[in-house]
Amino acid sequence: MTYRDLLELVELIKSSSDFREFHLKMGDLEVDLTRHAGDDADAAAPRTPSPSAQPRLPMTPPPAPPAASVETVKRDDVPHQRHGHVGGGEIVVESAVPAASAPAAGAHAAPLAYPPGAVLIKSPMVGSFYRAAEPGGHPFVEHGQVVDADTTVCIIEVMKLMNSIPAGQKGTVTHILVDDGDPVEYGQVLMVLDPA
Protein backbone atom coordinates (compact mmCIF):
# COMPACT_ATOMS: atom_id res chain seq x y z
CA MET A 1 0.00 0.00 0.00
CA THR A 2 1.46 3.35 -1.01
CA TYR A 3 1.14 6.59 0.90
CA ARG A 4 -1.25 7.88 -1.79
CA ASP A 5 -3.41 4.75 -1.41
CA LEU A 6 -3.53 5.36 2.33
CA LEU A 7 -4.61 8.98 1.85
CA GLU A 8 -7.32 7.91 -0.63
CA LEU A 9 -8.57 5.31 1.85
CA VAL A 10 -8.70 7.85 4.69
CA GLU A 11 -10.59 10.38 2.53
CA LEU A 12 -13.01 7.71 1.29
CA ILE A 13 -13.80 6.61 4.83
CA LYS A 14 -14.08 10.17 6.14
CA SER A 15 -16.52 11.09 3.35
CA SER A 16 -18.96 8.36 4.42
CA SER A 17 -21.83 9.70 6.51
CA ASP A 18 -22.15 6.31 8.27
CA PHE A 19 -18.53 6.35 9.46
CA ARG A 20 -17.95 6.25 13.24
CA GLU A 21 -14.71 4.34 13.76
CA PHE A 22 -12.10 2.64 11.57
CA HIS A 23 -8.94 0.75 12.50
CA LEU A 24 -6.36 -0.63 10.02
CA LYS A 25 -3.16 -2.58 10.71
CA MET A 26 -0.85 -3.45 7.80
CA GLY A 27 2.65 -4.52 8.72
CA ASP A 28 4.25 -1.63 10.61
CA LEU A 29 1.45 0.77 9.64
CA GLU A 30 -1.46 1.39 11.97
CA VAL A 31 -4.29 3.87 11.27
CA ASP A 32 -7.14 4.86 13.57
CA LEU A 33 -10.02 7.10 12.45
CA THR A 34 -12.74 8.14 14.88
CA ARG A 35 -15.71 10.48 14.47
CA HIS A 36 -17.14 11.68 17.77
CA ALA A 37 -20.82 12.61 18.01
CA GLY A 38 -21.25 16.25 17.03
CA ASP A 39 -17.70 16.63 15.70
CA ASP A 40 -17.19 17.78 12.13
CA ALA A 41 -13.55 16.72 12.06
CA ASP A 42 -12.24 13.18 12.08
CA ALA A 43 -9.03 12.16 13.75
CA ALA A 44 -6.55 10.28 11.59
CA ALA A 45 -3.46 9.04 13.34
CA PRO A 46 -1.00 6.94 11.34
CA ARG A 47 1.36 5.34 13.83
CA THR A 48 4.45 3.21 13.75
CA PRO A 49 4.98 0.73 16.55
CA SER A 50 7.67 1.24 19.12
CA PRO A 51 10.77 -1.00 18.92
CA SER A 52 9.45 -3.00 21.86
CA ALA A 53 6.15 -3.74 20.08
CA GLN A 54 5.34 -7.39 19.54
CA PRO A 55 5.56 -8.74 15.98
CA ARG A 56 2.35 -8.50 13.97
CA LEU A 57 0.52 -11.45 12.45
CA PRO A 58 0.33 -11.58 8.66
CA MET A 59 -2.66 -9.75 7.25
CA THR A 60 -5.52 -12.01 6.18
CA PRO A 61 -7.25 -11.30 2.88
CA PRO A 62 -10.42 -9.19 3.14
CA PRO A 63 -13.76 -10.96 2.94
CA ALA A 64 -15.60 -10.99 -0.38
CA PRO A 65 -17.68 -7.84 -0.94
CA PRO A 66 -21.35 -8.14 -0.05
CA ALA A 67 -23.94 -8.46 -2.79
CA ALA A 68 -25.87 -5.36 -3.76
CA SER A 69 -28.71 -4.56 -1.42
CA VAL A 70 -32.07 -4.94 -3.16
CA GLU A 71 -35.22 -3.41 -1.68
CA THR A 72 -38.78 -3.60 -2.97
CA VAL A 73 -40.93 -0.49 -2.54
CA LYS A 74 -44.50 -1.29 -1.46
CA ARG A 75 -47.39 1.11 -1.00
CA ASP A 76 -47.68 0.20 2.69
CA ASP A 77 -43.94 0.81 3.26
CA VAL A 78 -44.17 4.49 2.34
CA PRO A 79 -45.89 6.61 5.02
CA HIS A 80 -47.72 9.54 3.35
CA GLN A 81 -46.47 12.32 5.60
CA ARG A 82 -42.87 11.14 5.85
CA HIS A 83 -41.80 9.82 2.46
CA GLY A 84 -44.27 11.22 -0.05
CA HIS A 85 -47.69 10.49 -1.46
CA VAL A 86 -49.43 7.98 -3.68
CA GLY A 87 -51.03 9.24 -6.87
CA GLY A 88 -51.57 8.01 -10.41
CA GLY A 89 -50.27 4.53 -9.57
CA GLU A 90 -46.82 5.77 -8.60
CA ILE A 91 -45.16 6.37 -5.24
CA VAL A 92 -43.29 9.64 -4.94
CA VAL A 93 -40.35 9.09 -2.61
CA GLU A 94 -38.52 12.10 -1.16
CA SER A 95 -35.28 10.18 -0.62
CA ALA A 96 -34.17 6.75 -1.71
CA VAL A 97 -31.64 6.41 1.14
CA PRO A 98 -32.16 6.35 4.91
CA ALA A 99 -31.96 9.72 6.69
CA ALA A 100 -28.69 8.69 8.38
CA SER A 101 -26.93 8.34 5.04
CA ALA A 102 -28.87 10.92 3.01
CA PRO A 103 -26.73 13.20 0.85
CA ALA A 104 -26.12 16.81 1.82
CA ALA A 105 -28.95 19.28 1.21
CA GLY A 106 -29.29 20.14 -2.45
CA ALA A 107 -27.43 17.06 -3.70
CA HIS A 108 -30.61 15.18 -4.71
CA ALA A 109 -33.39 17.54 -3.60
CA ALA A 110 -35.94 16.57 -6.30
CA PRO A 111 -38.39 13.78 -5.38
CA LEU A 112 -37.96 10.52 -7.29
CA ALA A 113 -40.99 8.60 -8.60
CA TYR A 114 -40.93 4.81 -8.54
CA PRO A 115 -43.72 2.47 -9.60
CA PRO A 116 -45.29 0.36 -6.82
CA GLY A 117 -43.24 -2.80 -6.29
CA ALA A 118 -40.07 -1.23 -7.70
CA VAL A 119 -36.78 -2.91 -6.77
CA LEU A 120 -34.03 -0.58 -5.52
CA ILE A 121 -30.46 -1.67 -6.27
CA LYS A 122 -28.32 -0.17 -3.50
CA SER A 123 -24.57 0.17 -3.18
CA PRO A 124 -23.11 -2.47 -0.84
CA MET A 125 -20.06 -0.28 -0.17
CA VAL A 126 -18.58 3.21 -0.33
CA GLY A 127 -16.65 3.83 -3.55
CA SER A 128 -16.81 5.17 -7.11
CA PHE A 129 -19.65 4.15 -9.45
CA TYR A 130 -18.86 3.06 -13.02
CA ARG A 131 -21.43 2.08 -15.67
CA ALA A 132 -18.86 0.37 -17.94
CA ALA A 133 -15.87 -1.94 -17.52
CA GLU A 134 -13.52 0.72 -18.95
CA PRO A 135 -13.68 4.47 -19.65
CA GLY A 136 -15.64 5.09 -22.85
CA GLY A 137 -16.75 1.46 -22.94
CA HIS A 138 -20.27 0.16 -23.54
CA PRO A 139 -22.38 0.48 -20.33
CA PHE A 140 -23.36 -2.75 -18.57
CA VAL A 141 -27.05 -1.73 -18.71
CA GLU A 142 -29.19 0.99 -20.27
CA HIS A 143 -32.53 2.52 -19.29
CA GLY A 144 -35.32 0.16 -20.38
CA GLN A 145 -33.08 -2.92 -20.58
CA VAL A 146 -34.37 -6.22 -19.16
CA VAL A 147 -31.86 -7.82 -16.76
CA ASP A 148 -31.59 -11.14 -14.92
CA ALA A 149 -30.71 -11.44 -11.23
CA ASP A 150 -27.07 -12.22 -12.04
CA THR A 151 -26.62 -9.48 -14.69
CA THR A 152 -23.81 -7.06 -13.76
CA VAL A 153 -25.35 -3.56 -13.68
CA CYS A 154 -22.29 -1.55 -12.64
CA ILE A 155 -18.91 -1.58 -10.93
CA ILE A 156 -18.06 0.02 -7.58
CA GLU A 157 -14.35 0.78 -7.30
CA VAL A 158 -12.78 0.82 -3.85
CA MET A 159 -9.02 1.42 -3.59
CA LYS A 160 -8.33 0.21 -7.15
CA LEU A 161 -10.41 -2.95 -6.58
CA MET A 162 -13.31 -3.31 -9.01
CA ASN A 163 -16.45 -4.88 -7.49
CA SER A 164 -19.13 -6.08 -9.94
CA ILE A 165 -22.65 -5.35 -8.70
CA PRO A 166 -25.40 -7.76 -9.87
CA ALA A 167 -29.04 -6.73 -10.36
CA GLY A 168 -30.12 -9.16 -7.63
CA GLN A 169 -33.53 -9.69 -9.25
CA LYS A 170 -34.97 -10.01 -12.75
CA GLY A 171 -36.62 -6.85 -14.08
CA THR A 172 -36.46 -3.81 -16.35
CA VAL A 173 -34.12 -0.90 -15.55
CA THR A 174 -36.39 2.14 -15.03
CA HIS A 175 -33.96 4.57 -13.37
CA ILE A 176 -30.18 4.99 -13.31
CA LEU A 177 -29.63 7.44 -10.46
CA VAL A 178 -25.84 7.86 -10.41
CA ASP A 179 -23.57 9.36 -13.06
CA ASP A 180 -20.52 7.48 -14.27
CA GLY A 181 -17.51 8.17 -12.02
CA ASP A 182 -19.53 9.65 -9.15
CA PRO A 183 -18.75 8.67 -5.54
CA VAL A 184 -21.41 6.57 -3.82
CA GLU A 185 -22.21 5.83 -0.18
CA TYR A 186 -23.09 2.52 1.44
CA GLY A 187 -26.83 1.94 0.94
CA GLN A 188 -27.22 4.65 -1.73
CA VAL A 189 -29.75 3.72 -4.43
CA LEU A 190 -27.92 3.18 -7.72
CA MET A 191 -30.69 1.93 -10.00
CA VAL A 192 -34.38 1.04 -9.93
CA LEU A 193 -35.90 -2.06 -11.53
CA ASP A 194 -39.50 -2.80 -12.44
CA PRO A 195 -39.85 -6.53 -11.66
CA ALA A 196 -43.00 -6.88 -13.81
Rosetta silent file (secondary structure, phi, psi, omega in degrees, C-alpha in Angstrom):
SEQUENCE: MTYRDLLELVELIKSSSDFREFHLKMGDLEVDLTRHAGDDADAAAPRTPSPSAQPRLPMTPPPAPPAASVETVKRDDVPHQRHGHVGGGEIVVESAVPAASAPAAGAHAAPLAYPPGAVLIKSPMVGSFYRAAEPGGHPFVEHGQVVDADTTVCIIEVMKLMNSIPAGQKGTVTHILVDDGDPVEYGQVLMVLDPA
SCORE:     score description
SCORE:     0.000 S_00000001
   1 L     0.000  127.724  179.355    0.000    0.000    0.000 S_00000001
   2 L   -87.086  168.314  177.827    1.459    3.349   -1.012 S_00000001
   3 H   -61.513  -39.863  179.461    1.135    6.594    0.897 S_00000001
   4 H   -63.584  -41.836  176.814   -1.248    7.881   -1.787 S_00000001
   5 H   -59.296  -41.746  178.975   -3.409    4.747   -1.412 S_00000001
   6 H   -62.396  -45.324  179.161   -3.533    5.357    2.334 S_00000001
   7 H   -62.791  -41.290  177.582   -4.613    8.976    1.848 S_00000001
   8 H   -62.108  -41.899  178.873   -7.315    7.908   -0.626 S_00000001
   9 H   -62.185  -46.275  179.897   -8.572    5.315    1.850 S_00000001
  10 H   -60.483  -46.258 -179.697   -8.696    7.854    4.691 S_00000001
  11 H   -65.003  -39.489  178.847  -10.587   10.379    2.527 S_00000001
  12 H   -62.242  -44.523  179.843  -13.006    7.711    1.290 S_00000001
  13 H   -68.235  -43.634 -179.524  -13.804    6.608    4.828 S_00000001
  14 H   -63.112  -31.006 -177.471  -14.077   10.172    6.137 S_00000001
  15 H   -76.383  -13.242  179.809  -16.518   11.093    3.351 S_00000001
  16 L   -75.825  129.884  179.522  -18.958    8.365    4.415 S_00000001
  17 L   -73.873  -18.326 -179.803  -21.834    9.697    6.507 S_00000001
  18 L   -87.344   -5.164 -175.182  -22.148    6.307    8.269 S_00000001
  19 L   -67.066  131.774  172.771  -18.527    6.351    9.461 S_00000001
  20 L  -125.383  -46.158 -177.599  -17.951    6.255   13.238 S_00000001
  21 E  -152.020  142.487  179.556  -14.710    4.344   13.760 S_00000001
  22 E  -144.265  136.320  178.284  -12.097    2.645   11.571 S_00000001
  23 E  -134.848  130.523 -179.882   -8.939    0.746   12.498 S_00000001
  24 E  -132.876  130.701  172.771   -6.358   -0.629   10.017 S_00000001
  25 E  -122.946  124.628  175.726   -3.161   -2.582   10.705 S_00000001
  26 E  -139.360  104.738 -179.073   -0.850   -3.450    7.802 S_00000001
  27 L    60.214 -124.285  179.475    2.651   -4.516    8.720 S_00000001
  28 L   -85.415   -3.679 -177.383    4.248   -1.629   10.607 S_00000001
  29 E   -92.994  135.181  176.685    1.455    0.775    9.638 S_00000001
  30 E  -138.265  127.608 -178.158   -1.461    1.391   11.974 S_00000001
  31 E  -126.792  132.105  174.509   -4.290    3.870   11.270 S_00000001
  32 E  -123.268  129.513  174.067   -7.138    4.857   13.571 S_00000001
  33 E  -124.141  132.522 -179.963  -10.024    7.095   12.449 S_00000001
  34 E  -139.123  133.297  173.598  -12.736    8.141   14.881 S_00000001
  35 L  -112.811  119.589  178.949  -15.711   10.479   14.473 S_00000001
  36 L   -88.938  147.448 -179.908  -17.138   11.677   17.772 S_00000001
  37 L   -54.460  127.991  178.057  -20.823   12.611   18.006 S_00000001
  38 L    86.230  -10.683  179.372  -21.253   16.252   17.030 S_00000001
  39 L   -85.599  140.182  174.886  -17.701   16.625   15.699 S_00000001
  40 L   -89.480  -24.109 -176.041  -17.190   17.779   12.127 S_00000001
  41 L   -99.911  146.217  175.649  -13.546   16.721   12.057 S_00000001
  42 L  -104.943  151.086  178.148  -12.241   13.183   12.083 S_00000001
  43 E  -100.218  125.243  176.233   -9.033   12.159   13.750 S_00000001
  44 E  -119.416  123.959 -175.044   -6.551   10.279   11.592 S_00000001
  45 L  -133.619   83.943  173.777   -3.459    9.038   13.337 S_00000001
  46 L   -64.850  134.199 -177.983   -0.995    6.942   11.339 S_00000001
  47 E  -131.618  153.822  170.190    1.357    5.341   13.831 S_00000001
  48 L  -116.026  141.299 -176.832    4.449    3.215   13.753 S_00000001
  49 L   -69.876  154.334  177.220    4.980    0.731   16.550 S_00000001
  50 L   -72.511  160.465 -179.392    7.671    1.241   19.122 S_00000001
  51 L   -57.695  -26.937 -178.274   10.772   -0.998   18.916 S_00000001
  52 L   -84.646   -0.796 -178.336    9.445   -2.999   21.860 S_00000001
  53 L   -64.611  146.774  179.856    6.151   -3.740   20.079 S_00000001
  54 L   -72.399  152.168  179.377    5.336   -7.391   19.538 S_00000001
  55 L   -62.200  148.774 -178.153    5.557   -8.740   15.977 S_00000001
  56 L   -92.067  149.550  176.039    2.352   -8.502   13.970 S_00000001
  57 L   -76.099  153.558  177.718    0.524  -11.445   12.453 S_00000001
  58 L   -62.248  145.837 -178.984    0.330  -11.583    8.661 S_00000001
  59 L   -71.712  133.949  177.867   -2.663   -9.748    7.250 S_00000001
  60 L   -87.108  151.970 -179.679   -5.521  -12.006    6.183 S_00000001
  61 L   -65.678  148.870 -179.896   -7.252  -11.302    2.883 S_00000001
  62 L   -68.630  153.833  178.337  -10.415   -9.189    3.143 S_00000001
  63 L   -67.200  159.907  178.448  -13.763  -10.961    2.935 S_00000001
  64 L   -62.090  145.311 -179.561  -15.601  -10.985   -0.384 S_00000001
  65 L   -64.717  147.845  179.933  -17.677   -7.838   -0.937 S_00000001
  66 L   -69.575  157.042  176.912  -21.354   -8.144   -0.045 S_00000001
  67 L   -70.681  159.686  179.574  -23.942   -8.458   -2.786 S_00000001
  68 L   -61.135  142.101  177.925  -25.870   -5.359   -3.762 S_00000001
  69 E   -78.786  128.936  179.691  -28.712   -4.557   -1.423 S_00000001
  70 E  -118.357  131.005 -178.177  -32.073   -4.944   -3.156 S_00000001
  71 E  -131.187  136.103  176.970  -35.217   -3.414   -1.684 S_00000001
  72 E   -99.384  131.357  179.172  -38.784   -3.597   -2.971 S_00000001
  73 L   -89.969  125.669  178.163  -40.929   -0.490   -2.540 S_00000001
  74 L  -118.673  153.474  178.719  -44.498   -1.288   -1.464 S_00000001
  75 H   -54.754  -44.568 -175.896  -47.387    1.115   -0.995 S_00000001
  76 H   -69.802  -19.031 -178.603  -47.677    0.203    2.692 S_00000001
  77 H   -81.706   -8.168 -173.990  -43.942    0.808    3.256 S_00000001
  78 L  -114.828   95.365  178.022  -44.170    4.490    2.336 S_00000001
  79 L   -60.969  136.217 -176.077  -45.892    6.610    5.024 S_00000001
  80 H   -58.478  -50.062 -174.733  -47.723    9.540    3.355 S_00000001
  81 H   -74.614  -21.714 -174.046  -46.473   12.325    5.603 S_00000001
  82 H   -96.680  -45.105 -171.943  -42.869   11.137    5.854 S_00000001
  83 H  -110.792  -10.564  179.718  -41.804    9.819    2.457 S_00000001
  84 L   145.305 -154.856 -178.387  -44.271   11.220   -0.051 S_00000001
  85 L  -140.828  162.478  178.951  -47.692   10.493   -1.459 S_00000001
  86 E  -104.071  132.137  178.776  -49.432    7.982   -3.677 S_00000001
  87 E  -165.690  138.483  176.964  -51.025    9.240   -6.866 S_00000001
  88 L    62.174   26.444  177.541  -51.571    8.015  -10.412 S_00000001
  89 L    80.808    3.088  178.986  -50.274    4.535   -9.573 S_00000001
  90 E  -120.644  153.988  175.367  -46.819    5.766   -8.598 S_00000001
  91 E  -103.493  126.320  176.258  -45.163    6.371   -5.244 S_00000001
  92 E   -94.986  117.519 -176.237  -43.291    9.645   -4.937 S_00000001
  93 E  -108.658  126.452 -178.971  -40.349    9.090   -2.607 S_00000001
  94 L   -67.411  -38.069 -179.231  -38.521   12.097   -1.161 S_00000001
  95 L  -146.126  138.283 -179.441  -35.285   10.182   -0.623 S_00000001
  96 L   -90.384   -3.678 -179.729  -34.167    6.751   -1.711 S_00000001
  97 L  -120.253  154.230  178.292  -31.635    6.414    1.140 S_00000001
  98 L   -59.358  153.190 -178.564  -32.163    6.354    4.913 S_00000001
  99 H   -55.629  -34.683 -178.110  -31.962    9.717    6.690 S_00000001
 100 H   -64.436  -28.686 -178.583  -28.693    8.690    8.385 S_00000001
 101 H  -117.685   18.439  179.082  -26.934    8.339    5.045 S_00000001
 102 L   -65.039  145.382  179.256  -28.872   10.921    3.015 S_00000001
 103 L   -67.986  164.527 -179.373  -26.727   13.197    0.855 S_00000001
 104 L   -58.704  154.005 -179.390  -26.122   16.808    1.816 S_00000001
 105 L   -53.031  135.034  178.516  -28.948   19.279    1.206 S_00000001
 106 L    91.309  -17.727 -177.302  -29.289   20.141   -2.452 S_00000001
 107 L   -66.646  -48.240  177.079  -27.428   17.061   -3.698 S_00000001
 108 L  -139.067   64.624 -172.717  -30.611   15.178   -4.714 S_00000001
 109 L   -75.217  -26.601 -176.447  -33.385   17.540   -3.598 S_00000001
 110 L   -73.701  137.743  177.058  -35.940   16.574   -6.296 S_00000001
 111 L   -64.274  150.426  179.355  -38.390   13.780   -5.382 S_00000001
 112 E  -113.014  133.916 -178.502  -37.962   10.523   -7.288 S_00000001
 113 E  -102.575  126.154  177.670  -40.989    8.600   -8.604 S_00000001
 114 E  -122.885  143.205  175.328  -40.930    4.807   -8.541 S_00000001
 115 L   -69.152  152.811  176.745  -43.720    2.475   -9.600 S_00000001
 116 L   -57.026  138.144 -179.682  -45.291    0.362   -6.820 S_00000001
 117 L    84.026    4.980 -179.324  -43.240   -2.799   -6.292 S_00000001
 118 L   -60.002  147.848  178.347  -40.070   -1.228   -7.700 S_00000001
 119 E  -105.225  123.740  179.780  -36.779   -2.910   -6.767 S_00000001
 120 E   -95.855  123.274  175.379  -34.033   -0.577   -5.521 S_00000001
 121 E   -94.088  115.478 -175.690  -30.457   -1.668   -6.265 S_00000001
 122 E  -107.937  153.300  178.591  -28.323   -0.173   -3.500 S_00000001
 123 L   -71.571  129.158  178.591  -24.567    0.170   -3.181 S_00000001
 124 L   -85.024    3.240 -176.419  -23.112   -2.474   -0.842 S_00000001
 125 L  -161.712  165.985  173.469  -20.056   -0.282   -0.166 S_00000001
 126 L   -85.577  135.488  179.320  -18.577    3.212   -0.333 S_00000001
 127 E   174.538 -158.045  178.495  -16.655    3.828   -3.554 S_00000001
 128 E  -110.455  133.734 -176.040  -16.808    5.169   -7.106 S_00000001
 129 E   -89.507  131.071  176.051  -19.646    4.146   -9.451 S_00000001
 130 E  -132.077  131.797 -179.673  -18.861    3.060  -13.016 S_00000001
 131 L   -83.016  -18.239 -176.519  -21.430    2.075  -15.672 S_00000001
 132 E  -129.860  163.072 -178.827  -18.860    0.372  -17.937 S_00000001
 133 L   -71.291  -22.785  179.332  -15.870   -1.935  -17.524 S_00000001
 134 L  -148.047  155.300  179.334  -13.524    0.719  -18.949 S_00000001
 135 L   -56.000  130.988 -179.735  -13.680    4.468  -19.652 S_00000001
 136 L    78.875   -1.427 -179.459  -15.640    5.092  -22.849 S_00000001
 137 L   -76.618  170.836  178.404  -16.752    1.459  -22.942 S_00000001
 138 L   -69.576  128.197  179.731  -20.268    0.158  -23.540 S_00000001
 139 E   -59.976  149.823  177.814  -22.382    0.477  -20.331 S_00000001
 140 L   -60.850  -43.805  179.748  -23.362   -2.746  -18.572 S_00000001
 141 L  -139.250  157.009  177.076  -27.054   -1.734  -18.707 S_00000001
 142 L  -123.542  161.646  175.511  -29.192    0.989  -20.269 S_00000001
 143 L   -58.744  132.172  179.777  -32.525    2.517  -19.285 S_00000001
 144 L    88.843   -5.486 -178.711  -35.325    0.160  -20.384 S_00000001
 145 L   -78.363  139.141  175.101  -33.081   -2.916  -20.576 S_00000001
 146 E   -86.198  131.333 -178.317  -34.369   -6.225  -19.156 S_00000001
 147 E  -125.558  153.794  172.754  -31.864   -7.815  -16.759 S_00000001
 148 L   -93.762  169.686 -178.761  -31.587  -11.136  -14.924 S_00000001
 149 L   -59.133  -33.951 -176.832  -30.708  -11.435  -11.228 S_00000001
 150 L   -95.769    7.038  178.035  -27.070  -12.218  -12.043 S_00000001
 151 L   -69.958  129.222  175.453  -26.619   -9.477  -14.685 S_00000001
 152 E   -72.618  125.084 -178.692  -23.814   -7.058  -13.757 S_00000001
 153 E  -102.331  -21.745  179.941  -25.354   -3.563  -13.683 S_00000001
 154 E  -169.534  179.080  174.416  -22.295   -1.545  -12.638 S_00000001
 155 E  -125.596  138.813  170.639  -18.911   -1.581  -10.925 S_00000001
 156 E  -111.877  120.538 -179.872  -18.057    0.019   -7.584 S_00000001
 157 E   -96.374  129.335  176.157  -14.346    0.778   -7.304 S_00000001
 158 E  -131.126  114.855  177.795  -12.779    0.822   -3.852 S_00000001
 159 L    50.458   50.567  176.818   -9.019    1.418   -3.591 S_00000001
 160 L    70.538    5.901  175.316   -8.330    0.209   -7.149 S_00000001
 161 E  -100.344  125.823 -178.137  -10.412   -2.945   -6.578 S_00000001
 162 E   -95.205  121.962 -177.713  -13.315   -3.311   -9.011 S_00000001
 163 E  -112.487  113.538  178.830  -16.446   -4.883   -7.491 S_00000001
 164 E   -73.128  133.358 -179.257  -19.129   -6.076   -9.936 S_00000001
 165 E  -110.411  117.709  178.970  -22.648   -5.350   -8.698 S_00000001
 166 E   -82.788  159.914  179.022  -25.397   -7.762   -9.866 S_00000001
 167 L   -62.973  -37.063  178.494  -29.036   -6.733  -10.361 S_00000001
 168 L    86.059  -17.176  179.309  -30.123   -9.160   -7.628 S_00000001
 169 L  -160.867  149.882  177.902  -33.529   -9.688   -9.250 S_00000001
 170 L   -73.495  140.338  178.315  -34.971  -10.012  -12.746 S_00000001
 171 E   172.397 -173.747  179.212  -36.615   -6.852  -14.076 S_00000001
 172 E  -109.615  131.567  179.295  -36.459   -3.809  -16.355 S_00000001
 173 E   -69.561  117.032  179.731  -34.125   -0.901  -15.554 S_00000001
 174 E  -105.420  -25.744 -179.497  -36.387    2.140  -15.030 S_00000001
 175 E  -143.394  136.597  168.672  -33.961    4.569  -13.371 S_00000001
 176 E  -118.219  109.009 -167.033  -30.176    4.990  -13.309 S_00000001
 177 L   -95.343   -5.673 -176.068  -29.631    7.438  -10.455 S_00000001
 178 L  -124.394  138.567  177.145  -25.838    7.862  -10.406 S_00000001
 179 L   -82.191  150.670  179.514  -23.574    9.359  -13.060 S_00000001
 180 L   -56.972  128.570  178.074  -20.516    7.478  -14.269 S_00000001
 181 L    89.645   -6.018 -179.092  -17.509    8.166  -12.025 S_00000001
 182 L   -74.429  147.597  173.800  -19.531    9.653   -9.148 S_00000001
 183 E   -73.038  146.496  177.619  -18.749    8.666   -5.544 S_00000001
 184 E  -129.134  153.285  178.793  -21.415    6.566   -3.819 S_00000001
 185 L   -99.411  162.210  172.776  -22.213    5.833   -0.185 S_00000001
 186 L   -61.659  130.335  177.356  -23.092    2.521    1.441 S_00000001
 187 L    84.196   -3.676  179.740  -26.828    1.936    0.938 S_00000001
 188 L   -69.830  137.396  178.860  -27.224    4.645   -1.729 S_00000001
 189 E   -72.425  125.803 -179.237  -29.747    3.724   -4.428 S_00000001
 190 E   -97.472  -45.317 -176.575  -27.920    3.182   -7.723 S_00000001
 191 E  -146.719  161.661  177.669  -30.695    1.929   -9.996 S_00000001
 192 E  -124.667  135.157  177.658  -34.375    1.043   -9.931 S_00000001
 193 E  -114.742  144.848  168.915  -35.900   -2.058  -11.532 S_00000001
 194 E  -100.240  111.786 -175.065  -39.502   -2.801  -12.436 S_00000001
 195 L   -73.588   -7.342 -176.695  -39.849   -6.527  -11.656 S_00000001
 196 L   -68.001    0.000    0.000  -43.000   -6.879  -13.813 S_00000001
